[in-house]
PDB file of C-alpha atoms in Angstrom:
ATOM      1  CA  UNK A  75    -157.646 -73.657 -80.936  1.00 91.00           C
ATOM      2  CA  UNK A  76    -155.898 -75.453 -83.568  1.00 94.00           C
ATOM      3  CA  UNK A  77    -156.622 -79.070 -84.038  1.00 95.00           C
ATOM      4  CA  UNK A  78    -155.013 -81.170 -87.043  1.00 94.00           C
ATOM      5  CA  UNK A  79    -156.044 -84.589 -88.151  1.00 94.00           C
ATOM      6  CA  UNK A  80    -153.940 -86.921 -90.247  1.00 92.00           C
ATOM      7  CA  UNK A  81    -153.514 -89.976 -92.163  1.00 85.00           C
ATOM      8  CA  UNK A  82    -151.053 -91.920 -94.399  1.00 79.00           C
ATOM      9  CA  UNK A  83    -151.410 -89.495 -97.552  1.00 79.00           C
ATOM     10  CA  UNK A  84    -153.510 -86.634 -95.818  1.00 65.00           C
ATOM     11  CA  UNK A  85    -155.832 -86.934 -98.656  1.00 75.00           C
ATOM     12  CA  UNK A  86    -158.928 -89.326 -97.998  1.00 85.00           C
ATOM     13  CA  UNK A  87    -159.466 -90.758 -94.468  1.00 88.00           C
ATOM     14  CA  UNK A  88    -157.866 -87.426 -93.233  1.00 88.00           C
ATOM     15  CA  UNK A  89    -160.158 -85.600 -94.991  1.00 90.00           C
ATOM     16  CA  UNK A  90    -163.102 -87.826 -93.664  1.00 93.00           C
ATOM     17  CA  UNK A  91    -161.874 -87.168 -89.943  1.00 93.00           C
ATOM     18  CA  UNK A  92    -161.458 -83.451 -90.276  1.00 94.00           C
ATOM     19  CA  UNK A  93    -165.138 -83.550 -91.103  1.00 96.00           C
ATOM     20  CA  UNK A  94    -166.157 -85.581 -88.494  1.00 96.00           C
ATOM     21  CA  UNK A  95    -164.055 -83.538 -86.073  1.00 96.00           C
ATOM     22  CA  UNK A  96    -165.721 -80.247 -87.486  1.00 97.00           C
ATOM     23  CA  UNK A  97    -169.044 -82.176 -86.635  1.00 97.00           C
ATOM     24  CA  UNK A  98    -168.141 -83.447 -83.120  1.00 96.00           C
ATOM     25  CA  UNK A  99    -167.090 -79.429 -82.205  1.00 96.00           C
ATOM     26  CA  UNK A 100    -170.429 -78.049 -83.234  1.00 96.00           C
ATOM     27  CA  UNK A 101    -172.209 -80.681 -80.990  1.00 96.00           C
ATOM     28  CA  UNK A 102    -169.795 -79.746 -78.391  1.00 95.00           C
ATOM     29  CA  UNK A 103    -170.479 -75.769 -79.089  1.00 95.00           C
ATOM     30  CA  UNK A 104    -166.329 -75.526 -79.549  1.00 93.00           C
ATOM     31  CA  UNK A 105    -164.955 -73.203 -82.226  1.00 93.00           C
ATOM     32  CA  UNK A 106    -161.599 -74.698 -83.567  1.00 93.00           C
ATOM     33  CA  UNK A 107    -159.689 -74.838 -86.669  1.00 95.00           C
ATOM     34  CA  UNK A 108    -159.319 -78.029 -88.138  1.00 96.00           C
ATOM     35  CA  UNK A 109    -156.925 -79.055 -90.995  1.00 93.00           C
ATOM     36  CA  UNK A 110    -156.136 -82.304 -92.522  1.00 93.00           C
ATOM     37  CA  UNK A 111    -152.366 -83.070 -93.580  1.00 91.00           C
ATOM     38  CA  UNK A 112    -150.367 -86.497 -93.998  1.00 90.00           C
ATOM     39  CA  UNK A 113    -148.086 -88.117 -91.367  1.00 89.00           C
ATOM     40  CA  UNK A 114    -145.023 -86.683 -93.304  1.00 87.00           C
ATOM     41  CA  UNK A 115    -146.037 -83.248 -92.850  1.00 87.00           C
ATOM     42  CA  UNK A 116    -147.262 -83.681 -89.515  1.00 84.00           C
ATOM     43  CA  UNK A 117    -144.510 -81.787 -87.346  1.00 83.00           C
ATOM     44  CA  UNK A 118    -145.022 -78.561 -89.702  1.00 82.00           C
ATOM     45  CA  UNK A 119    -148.552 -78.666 -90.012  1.00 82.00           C
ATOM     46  CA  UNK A 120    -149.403 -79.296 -86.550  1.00 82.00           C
ATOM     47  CA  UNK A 121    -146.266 -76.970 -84.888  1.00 85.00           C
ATOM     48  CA  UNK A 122    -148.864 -75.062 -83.019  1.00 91.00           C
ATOM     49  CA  UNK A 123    -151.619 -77.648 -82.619  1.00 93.00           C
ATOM     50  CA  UNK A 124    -153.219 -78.407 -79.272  1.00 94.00           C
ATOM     51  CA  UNK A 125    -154.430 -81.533 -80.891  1.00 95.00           C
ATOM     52  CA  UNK A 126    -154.153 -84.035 -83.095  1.00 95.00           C
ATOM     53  CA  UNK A 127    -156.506 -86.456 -84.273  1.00 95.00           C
ATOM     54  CA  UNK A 128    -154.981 -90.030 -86.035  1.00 93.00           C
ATOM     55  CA  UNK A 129    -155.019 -93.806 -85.970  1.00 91.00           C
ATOM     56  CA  UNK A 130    -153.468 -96.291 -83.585  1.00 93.00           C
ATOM     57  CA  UNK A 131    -151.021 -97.078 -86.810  1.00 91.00           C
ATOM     58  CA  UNK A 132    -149.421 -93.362 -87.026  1.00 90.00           C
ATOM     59  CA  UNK A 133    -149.211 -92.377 -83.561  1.00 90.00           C
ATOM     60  CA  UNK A 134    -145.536 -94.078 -83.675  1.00 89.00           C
ATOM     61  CA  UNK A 135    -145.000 -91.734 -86.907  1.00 87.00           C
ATOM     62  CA  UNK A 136    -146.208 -88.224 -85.567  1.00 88.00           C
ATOM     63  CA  UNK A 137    -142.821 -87.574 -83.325  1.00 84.00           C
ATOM     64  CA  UNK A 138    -142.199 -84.967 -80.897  1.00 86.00           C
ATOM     65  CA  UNK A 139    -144.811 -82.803 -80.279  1.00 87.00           C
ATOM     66  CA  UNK A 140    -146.738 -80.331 -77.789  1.00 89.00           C
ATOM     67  CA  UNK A 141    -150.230 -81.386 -78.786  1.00 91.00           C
ATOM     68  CA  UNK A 142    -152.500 -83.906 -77.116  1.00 93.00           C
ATOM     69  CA  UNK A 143    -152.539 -86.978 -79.508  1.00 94.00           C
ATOM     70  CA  UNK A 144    -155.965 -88.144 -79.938  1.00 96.00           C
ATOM     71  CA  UNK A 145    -156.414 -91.903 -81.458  1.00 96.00           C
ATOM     72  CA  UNK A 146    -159.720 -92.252 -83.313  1.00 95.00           C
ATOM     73  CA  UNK A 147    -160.339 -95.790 -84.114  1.00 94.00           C
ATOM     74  CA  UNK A 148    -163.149 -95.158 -86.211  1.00 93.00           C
ATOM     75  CA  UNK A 149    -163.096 -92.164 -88.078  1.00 92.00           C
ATOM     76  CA  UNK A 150    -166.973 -92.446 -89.110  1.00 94.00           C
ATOM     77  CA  UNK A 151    -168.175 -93.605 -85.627  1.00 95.00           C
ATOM     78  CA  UNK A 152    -169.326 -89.453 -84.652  1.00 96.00           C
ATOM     79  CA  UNK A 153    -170.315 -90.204 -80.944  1.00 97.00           C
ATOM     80  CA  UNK A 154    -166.382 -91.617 -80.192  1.00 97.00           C
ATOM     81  CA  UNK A 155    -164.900 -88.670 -82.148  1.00 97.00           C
ATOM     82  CA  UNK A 156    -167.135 -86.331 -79.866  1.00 96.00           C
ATOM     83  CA  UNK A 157    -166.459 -88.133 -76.920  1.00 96.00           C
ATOM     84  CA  UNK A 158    -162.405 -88.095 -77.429  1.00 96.00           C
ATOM     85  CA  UNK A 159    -162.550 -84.614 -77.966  1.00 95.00           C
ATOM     86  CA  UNK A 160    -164.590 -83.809 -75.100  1.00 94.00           C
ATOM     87  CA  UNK A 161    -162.033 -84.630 -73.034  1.00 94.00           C
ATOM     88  CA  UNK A 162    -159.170 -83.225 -75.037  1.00 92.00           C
ATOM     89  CA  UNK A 163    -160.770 -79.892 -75.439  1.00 89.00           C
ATOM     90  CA  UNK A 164    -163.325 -79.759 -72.798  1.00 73.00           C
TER      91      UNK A 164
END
């Protein structure tokens, strides 16, 4: 399973929500790979993604795609990450 998170530059808060995603699986037991790109590179990164993680503000920007899009409105609040994810994965 393939899950990519993004953000504006796909440096910092992208970063921070990969983590927290990587966290969320191993409560969850799920083994995924999870990568962290910007909005621009989205339709590359996540061309085989069954998810992807983001904020209200780019889920306008991602375009078309196969992947579940997840909207995390706090990327340091764990049990919401977990809980999206439960049902995207789960």
């Amino acid at each position: 399973m393939k899950i990519v998170a993004i953000c504006g530059a796909g440096i910092g808060t992208s970063e921070i929500l990969r983590v927290n995603a990587v966290r969320a699986l191993e409560r969850l037991d799920i083994d995924a790979e999870v990568s962290a790109t910007d909005v621009a590179s989205v339709g590359s990164a996540a061309a085989d993604a069954q998810v992807i993680l983001t904020s209200p503000e780019l889920v306008g920007a991602i375009g078309r795609t196969n992947a579940d899009i997840v909207v995390i409105e706090n990327y340091f609040d764990l049990d919401e990450i977990t809980a999206k994810l439960e049902v995207a994965v789960g």
